[in-house]
Coordinates of C-alpha atoms and ligand atoms in Angstrom, one line a residue:
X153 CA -7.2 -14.6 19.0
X154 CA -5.6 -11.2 19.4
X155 CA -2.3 -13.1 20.8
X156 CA -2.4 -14.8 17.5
X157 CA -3.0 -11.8 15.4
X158 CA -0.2 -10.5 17.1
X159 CA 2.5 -13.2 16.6
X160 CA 1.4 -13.8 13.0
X161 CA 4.0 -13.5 10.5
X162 CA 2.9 -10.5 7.9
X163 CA 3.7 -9.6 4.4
X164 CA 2.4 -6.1 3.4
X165 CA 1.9 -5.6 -0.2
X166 CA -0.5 -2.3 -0.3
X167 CA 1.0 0.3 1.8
X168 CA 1.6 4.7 0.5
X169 CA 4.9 5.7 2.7
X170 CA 3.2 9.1 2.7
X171 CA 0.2 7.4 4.3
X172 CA 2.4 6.1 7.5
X173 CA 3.3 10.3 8.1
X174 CA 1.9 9.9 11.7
X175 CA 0.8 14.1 13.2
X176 CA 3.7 14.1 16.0
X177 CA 6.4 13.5 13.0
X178 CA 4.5 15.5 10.5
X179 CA 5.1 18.2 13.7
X180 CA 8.2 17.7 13.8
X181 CA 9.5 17.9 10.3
X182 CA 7.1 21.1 9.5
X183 CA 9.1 22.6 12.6
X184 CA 12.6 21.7 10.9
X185 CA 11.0 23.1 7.6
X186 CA 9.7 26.3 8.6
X187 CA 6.6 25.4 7.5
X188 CA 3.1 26.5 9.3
X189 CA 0.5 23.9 10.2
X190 CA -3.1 25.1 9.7
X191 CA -3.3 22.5 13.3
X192 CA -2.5 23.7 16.7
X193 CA -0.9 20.2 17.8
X194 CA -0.4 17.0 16.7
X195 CA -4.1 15.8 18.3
X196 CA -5.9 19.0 16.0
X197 CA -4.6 17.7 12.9
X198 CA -5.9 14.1 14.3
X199 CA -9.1 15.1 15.0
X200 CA -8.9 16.9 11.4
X201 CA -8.8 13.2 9.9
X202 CA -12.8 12.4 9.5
X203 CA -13.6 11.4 5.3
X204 CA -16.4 11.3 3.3
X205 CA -15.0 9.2 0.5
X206 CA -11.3 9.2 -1.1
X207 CA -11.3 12.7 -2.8
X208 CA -11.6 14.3 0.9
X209 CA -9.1 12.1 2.3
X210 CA -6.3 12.6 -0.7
X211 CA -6.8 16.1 0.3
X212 CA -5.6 16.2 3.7
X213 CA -2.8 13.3 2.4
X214 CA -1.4 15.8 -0.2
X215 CA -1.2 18.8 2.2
X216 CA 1.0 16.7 4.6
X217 CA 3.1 15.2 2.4
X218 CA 4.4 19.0 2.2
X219 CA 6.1 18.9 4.8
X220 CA 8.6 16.0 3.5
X221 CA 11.2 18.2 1.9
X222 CA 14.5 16.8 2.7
X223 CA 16.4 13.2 1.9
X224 CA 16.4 12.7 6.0
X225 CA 12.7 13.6 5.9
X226 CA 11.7 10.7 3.8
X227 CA 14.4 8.3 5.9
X228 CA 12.8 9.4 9.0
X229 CA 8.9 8.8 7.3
X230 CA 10.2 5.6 5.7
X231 CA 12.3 4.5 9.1
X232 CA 9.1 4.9 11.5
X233 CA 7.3 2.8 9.4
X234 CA 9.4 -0.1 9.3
X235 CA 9.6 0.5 13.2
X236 CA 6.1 -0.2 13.5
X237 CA 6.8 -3.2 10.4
X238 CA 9.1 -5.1 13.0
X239 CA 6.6 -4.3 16.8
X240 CA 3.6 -6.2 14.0
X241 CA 5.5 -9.3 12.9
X242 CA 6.0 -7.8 9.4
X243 CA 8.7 -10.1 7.4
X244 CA 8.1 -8.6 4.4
X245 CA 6.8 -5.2 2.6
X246 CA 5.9 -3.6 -0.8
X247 CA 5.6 0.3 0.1
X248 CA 4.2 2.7 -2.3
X249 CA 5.7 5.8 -3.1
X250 CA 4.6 8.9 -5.0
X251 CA 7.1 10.9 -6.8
X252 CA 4.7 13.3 -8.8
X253 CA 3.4 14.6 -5.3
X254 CA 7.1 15.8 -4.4
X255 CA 8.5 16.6 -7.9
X256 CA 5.8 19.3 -8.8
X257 CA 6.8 21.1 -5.7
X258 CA 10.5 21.2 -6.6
X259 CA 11.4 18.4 -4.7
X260 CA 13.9 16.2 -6.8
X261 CA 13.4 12.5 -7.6
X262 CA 16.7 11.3 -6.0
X263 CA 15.9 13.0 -3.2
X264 CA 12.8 11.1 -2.4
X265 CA 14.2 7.3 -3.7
X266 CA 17.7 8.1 -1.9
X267 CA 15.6 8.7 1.7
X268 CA 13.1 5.9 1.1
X269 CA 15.9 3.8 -0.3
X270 CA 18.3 4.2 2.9
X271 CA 16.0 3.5 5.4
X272 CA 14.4 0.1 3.6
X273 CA 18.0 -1.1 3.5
X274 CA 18.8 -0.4 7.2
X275 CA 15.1 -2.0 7.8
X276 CA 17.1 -5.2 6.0
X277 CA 20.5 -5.2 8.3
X278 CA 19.0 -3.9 11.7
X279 CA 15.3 -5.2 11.5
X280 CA 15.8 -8.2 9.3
X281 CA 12.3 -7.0 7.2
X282 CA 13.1 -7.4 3.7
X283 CA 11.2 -4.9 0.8
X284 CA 10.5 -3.3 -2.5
X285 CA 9.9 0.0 -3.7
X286 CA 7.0 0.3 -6.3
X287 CA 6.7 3.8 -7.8
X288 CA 3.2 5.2 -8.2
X289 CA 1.7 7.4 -11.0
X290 CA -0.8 10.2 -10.1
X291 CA -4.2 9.0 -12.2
X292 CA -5.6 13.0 -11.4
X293 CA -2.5 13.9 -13.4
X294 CA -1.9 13.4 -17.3
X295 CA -0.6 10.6 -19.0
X296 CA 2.7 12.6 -20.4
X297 CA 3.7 13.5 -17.0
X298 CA 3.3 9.4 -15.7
X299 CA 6.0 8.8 -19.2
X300 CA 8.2 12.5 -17.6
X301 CA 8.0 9.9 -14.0
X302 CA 9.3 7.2 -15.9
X303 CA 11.7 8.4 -17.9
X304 CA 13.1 10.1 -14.5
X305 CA 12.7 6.4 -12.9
X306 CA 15.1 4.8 -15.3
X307 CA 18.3 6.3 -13.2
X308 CA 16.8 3.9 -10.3
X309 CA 15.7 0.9 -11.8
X310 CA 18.0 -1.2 -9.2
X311 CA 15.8 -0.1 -6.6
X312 CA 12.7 0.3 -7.9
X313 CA 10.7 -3.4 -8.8
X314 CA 7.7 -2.0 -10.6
X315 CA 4.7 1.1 -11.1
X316 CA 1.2 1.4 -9.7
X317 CA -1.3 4.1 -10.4
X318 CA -3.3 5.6 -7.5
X319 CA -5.2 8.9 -6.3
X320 CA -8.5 9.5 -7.7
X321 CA -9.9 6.7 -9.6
X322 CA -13.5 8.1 -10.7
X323 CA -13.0 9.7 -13.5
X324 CA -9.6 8.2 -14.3
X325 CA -9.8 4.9 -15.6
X326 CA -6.9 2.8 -16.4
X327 CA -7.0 3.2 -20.3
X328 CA -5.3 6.5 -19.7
X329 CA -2.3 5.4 -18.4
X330 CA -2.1 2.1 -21.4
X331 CA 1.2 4.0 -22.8
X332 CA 2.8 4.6 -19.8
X333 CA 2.4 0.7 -18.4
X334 CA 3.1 -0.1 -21.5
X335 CA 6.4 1.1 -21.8
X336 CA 7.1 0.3 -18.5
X337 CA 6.8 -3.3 -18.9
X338 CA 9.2 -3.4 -21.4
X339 CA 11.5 -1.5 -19.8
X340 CA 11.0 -4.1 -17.3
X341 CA 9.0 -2.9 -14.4
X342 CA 6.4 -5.2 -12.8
X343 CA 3.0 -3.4 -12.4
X344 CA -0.1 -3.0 -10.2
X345 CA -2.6 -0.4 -10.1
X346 CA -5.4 0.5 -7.5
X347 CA -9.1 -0.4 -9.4
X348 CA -12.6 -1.4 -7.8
X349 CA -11.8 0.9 -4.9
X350 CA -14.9 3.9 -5.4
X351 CA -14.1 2.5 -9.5
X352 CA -16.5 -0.2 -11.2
X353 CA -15.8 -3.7 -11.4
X354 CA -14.4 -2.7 -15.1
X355 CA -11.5 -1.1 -13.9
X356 CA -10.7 -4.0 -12.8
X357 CA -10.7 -6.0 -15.7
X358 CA -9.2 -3.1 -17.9
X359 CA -6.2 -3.1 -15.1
X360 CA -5.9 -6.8 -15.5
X361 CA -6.4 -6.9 -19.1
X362 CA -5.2 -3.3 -20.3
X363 CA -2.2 -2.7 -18.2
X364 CA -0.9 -6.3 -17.5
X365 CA -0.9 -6.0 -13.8
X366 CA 0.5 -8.5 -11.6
X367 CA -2.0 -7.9 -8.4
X368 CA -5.2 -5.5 -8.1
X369 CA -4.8 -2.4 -5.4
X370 CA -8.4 -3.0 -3.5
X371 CA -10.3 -4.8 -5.8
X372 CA -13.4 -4.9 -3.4
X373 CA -15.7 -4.1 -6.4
X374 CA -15.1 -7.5 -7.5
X375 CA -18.1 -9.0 -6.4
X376 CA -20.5 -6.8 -8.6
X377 CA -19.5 -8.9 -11.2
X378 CA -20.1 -13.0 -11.5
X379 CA -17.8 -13.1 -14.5
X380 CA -14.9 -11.1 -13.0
X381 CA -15.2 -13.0 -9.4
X382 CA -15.3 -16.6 -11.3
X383 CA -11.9 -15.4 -13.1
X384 CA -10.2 -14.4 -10.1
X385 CA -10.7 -17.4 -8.4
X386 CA -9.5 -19.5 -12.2
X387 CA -6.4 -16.6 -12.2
X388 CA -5.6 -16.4 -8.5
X389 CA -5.1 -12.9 -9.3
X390 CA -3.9 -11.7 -5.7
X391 CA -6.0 -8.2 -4.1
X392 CA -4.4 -6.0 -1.6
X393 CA -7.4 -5.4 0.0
X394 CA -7.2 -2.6 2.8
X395 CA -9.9 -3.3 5.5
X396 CA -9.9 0.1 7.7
X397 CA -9.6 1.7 5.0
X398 CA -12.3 1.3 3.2
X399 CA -14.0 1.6 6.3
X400 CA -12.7 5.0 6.7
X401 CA -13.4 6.0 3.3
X402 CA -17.0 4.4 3.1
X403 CA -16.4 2.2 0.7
X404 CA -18.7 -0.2 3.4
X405 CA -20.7 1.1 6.2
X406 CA -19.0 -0.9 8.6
X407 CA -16.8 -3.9 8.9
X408 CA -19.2 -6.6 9.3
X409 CA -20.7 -5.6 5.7
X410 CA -17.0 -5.9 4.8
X411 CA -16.1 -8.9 1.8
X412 CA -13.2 -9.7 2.2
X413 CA -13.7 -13.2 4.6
X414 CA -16.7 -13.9 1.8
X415 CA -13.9 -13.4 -0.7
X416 CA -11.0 -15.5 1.0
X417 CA -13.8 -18.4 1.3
X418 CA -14.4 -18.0 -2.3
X419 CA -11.0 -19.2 -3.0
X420 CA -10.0 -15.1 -4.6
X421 CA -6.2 -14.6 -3.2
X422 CA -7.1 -11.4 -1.4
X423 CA -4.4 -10.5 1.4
X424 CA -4.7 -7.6 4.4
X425 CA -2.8 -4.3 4.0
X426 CA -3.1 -0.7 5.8
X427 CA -2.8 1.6 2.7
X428 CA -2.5 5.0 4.9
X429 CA -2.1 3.8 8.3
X430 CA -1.5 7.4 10.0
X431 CA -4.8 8.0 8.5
X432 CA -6.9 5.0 8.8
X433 CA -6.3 4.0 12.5
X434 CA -3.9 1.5 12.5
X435 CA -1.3 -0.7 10.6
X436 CA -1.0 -5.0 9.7
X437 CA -1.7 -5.9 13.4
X438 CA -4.8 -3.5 13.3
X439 CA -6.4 -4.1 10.2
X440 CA -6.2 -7.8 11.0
X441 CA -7.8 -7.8 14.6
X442 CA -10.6 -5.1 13.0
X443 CA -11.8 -8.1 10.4
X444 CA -11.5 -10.9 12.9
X445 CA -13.3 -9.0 15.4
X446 CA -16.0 -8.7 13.1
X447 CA -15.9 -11.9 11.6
X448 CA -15.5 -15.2 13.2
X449 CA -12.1 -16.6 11.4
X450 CA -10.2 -20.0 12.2
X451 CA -6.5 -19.6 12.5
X452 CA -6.4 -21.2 9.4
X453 CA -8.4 -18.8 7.4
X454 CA -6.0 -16.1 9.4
X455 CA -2.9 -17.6 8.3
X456 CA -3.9 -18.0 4.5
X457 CA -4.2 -13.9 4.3
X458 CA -0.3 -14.3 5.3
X459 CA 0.3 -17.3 2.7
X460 CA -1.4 -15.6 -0.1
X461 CA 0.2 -12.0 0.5
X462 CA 3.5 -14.4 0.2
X463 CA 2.9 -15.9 -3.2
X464 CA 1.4 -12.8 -4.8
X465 CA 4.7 -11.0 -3.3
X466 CA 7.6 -10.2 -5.9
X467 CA 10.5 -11.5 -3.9
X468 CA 12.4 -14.8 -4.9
X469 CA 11.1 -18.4 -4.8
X470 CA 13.9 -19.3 -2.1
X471 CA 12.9 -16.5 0.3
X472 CA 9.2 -17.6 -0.5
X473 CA 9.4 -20.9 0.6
X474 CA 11.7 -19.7 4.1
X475 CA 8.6 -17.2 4.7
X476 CA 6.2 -20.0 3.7
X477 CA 7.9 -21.9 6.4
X478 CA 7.7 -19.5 9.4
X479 CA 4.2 -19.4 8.9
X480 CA 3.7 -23.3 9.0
X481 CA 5.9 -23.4 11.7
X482 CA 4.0 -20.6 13.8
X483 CA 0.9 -22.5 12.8
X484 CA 2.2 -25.9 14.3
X485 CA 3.3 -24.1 17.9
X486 CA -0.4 -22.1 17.8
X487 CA -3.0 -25.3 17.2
Ligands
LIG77 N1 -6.6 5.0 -3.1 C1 -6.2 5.8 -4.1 N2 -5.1 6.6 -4.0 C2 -4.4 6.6 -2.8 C3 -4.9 5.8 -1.7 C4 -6.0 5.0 -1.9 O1 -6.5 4.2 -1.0 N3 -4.0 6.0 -0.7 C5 -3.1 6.9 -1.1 N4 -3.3 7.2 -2.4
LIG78 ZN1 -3.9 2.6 -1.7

């Protein structure tokens, strides 16, 4: 089975570039910096990475994502990640970025893109993994300064596909951010947002219903409501669910209590994603092998995670169908 995992073809759809900052290059770019660690060595900081719930782990995620400062900084970040994109059979990835978490320390905007932007496109040429950028609003932060992000977005709309909303969700529910979606859509962004994480199953709804999203970030809270699950299935609204995380972050006490196998036999279009891999333990290959380890799945079943992550992707029908088509073909050599 773990050969399998291995081989299988991979589309990531849920995945915070500042969440892939592994210690040793976090050490590294705080040395070129000049900035002081609070850690004695890369395995310190590691050992530092032990959550409660999301609040304490967006804690220790903000404080590294301090020591990203130059356009090489977020091509080195961005470029490791797709490294470890191309060792898991990755074909395809929708990465996350934050710009609010660089730009209120004086970072500028085009710095951050430019450095993500470079690396996804050598990622294209040398690596053959194809991608999007999706820009994320800060739900902690105020509505005016997600419309500030946008209007500073519009300079980059050729490389940036659509807007998500993460960060804290209690508290910050997704009728505070209508405007902003609102007026991204027309401008013509796609858009997701993170809901049923630590957030009620309403959030849910109110991200599908309220902000017009094309997928649901997590979603896991789905199943508290009969009404919402049954409309799922009917929509095929895709979830990027995140498996280690929410272990990490106790959204479940362990991964056999985890729903997402109940979910993909329901018939909801739920896919696997690693969120914050540096701080989750591990990235697609990992997260995979951690649910089929604790739930018995058929190739089949495996495979569909793959399929689904496909159709709820926002790449082209051609390259659908050619990705479509490496999985069948994997499938057929594997049975
Ligand atoms: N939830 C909310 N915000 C985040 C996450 C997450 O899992 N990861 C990075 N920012
Ligand atoms: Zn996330």
């Amino acid at each position: 089975m773990n050969a399998f995992i291995q081989g299988l073809p991979k589309v990531e759809l849920h995945l915070h570039i500042e969440g892939s900052l592994e210690p040793e290059l976090l050490f590294t770019l705080a040395q070129r910096n000049n900035i002081n660690l609070p850690y004695s060595s890369p395995e310190a900081l590691r050992k530092a990475y032990e959550f409660d719930d999301l609040q304490s782990f967006l804690d220790i995620y903000y404080q590294g994502a301090n020591a990203l400062i130059t356009e090489q900084d977020f091509y080195d970040l961005t470029w490791a990640y797709l490294q470890r994109c191309h060792s898991d059979k990755v074909m395809h990835t929708e990465i996350f970025f934050d710009p609010q978490t660089h730009t209120e320390r004086g970072i500028a905007f085009d710095t951050v893109i430019n450095g993500i932007y470079r690396a996804l496109q050598d990622g294209q040429h040398k690596l053959a993994i194809s991608s999007h950028i999706i820009m994320c609003f800060l739900r902690h932060l105020s509505e005016e300064s997600a419309i500030d992000t946008l209007k500073r977005a519009l300079d980059h709309k050729d490389k940036i596909i659509g807007v998500g909303l993460d960060s804290s969700e209690q508290g910050h529910p997704p009728k505070k951010f209508q405007n902003v979606f609102t007026q991204a859509r027309d401008e013509g962004f796609l858009t997701v947002a993170h809901a049923g994480e630590e957030g009620p199953a309403q959030n849910i709804v109110d991200a599908i219903d309220i902000l017009g999203v094309s997928r649901v970030d997590h979603g896991v809270r789905c199943v508290d409501s009969p009404e919402l699950l049954d409309s799922l299935v009917e929509s095929q609204m895709p979830l990027t669910v995140c498996p280690l995380s929410n272990i990490k972050l106790r959204v479940f006490d362990d991964m056999s209590q985890h729903n997402i196998v109940e979910l993909l036999r329901r018939g909801v279009a739920v896919t696997i994603n690693s969120d914050d891999p540096a701080y989750f333990g591990g990235y697609m290959t990992d997260n995979f092998q951690a649910v089929s380890a604790a739930h018995a799945m058929t190739y089949n079943e495996l495979a569909q995670f793959t399929l689904n992550a496909i159709d709820a992707s926002f790449i082209d029908p051609s390259l659908k169908h050619e990705y479509r088509r490496r999985v069948e073909e994997y499938l057929g050599k594997s049975i």
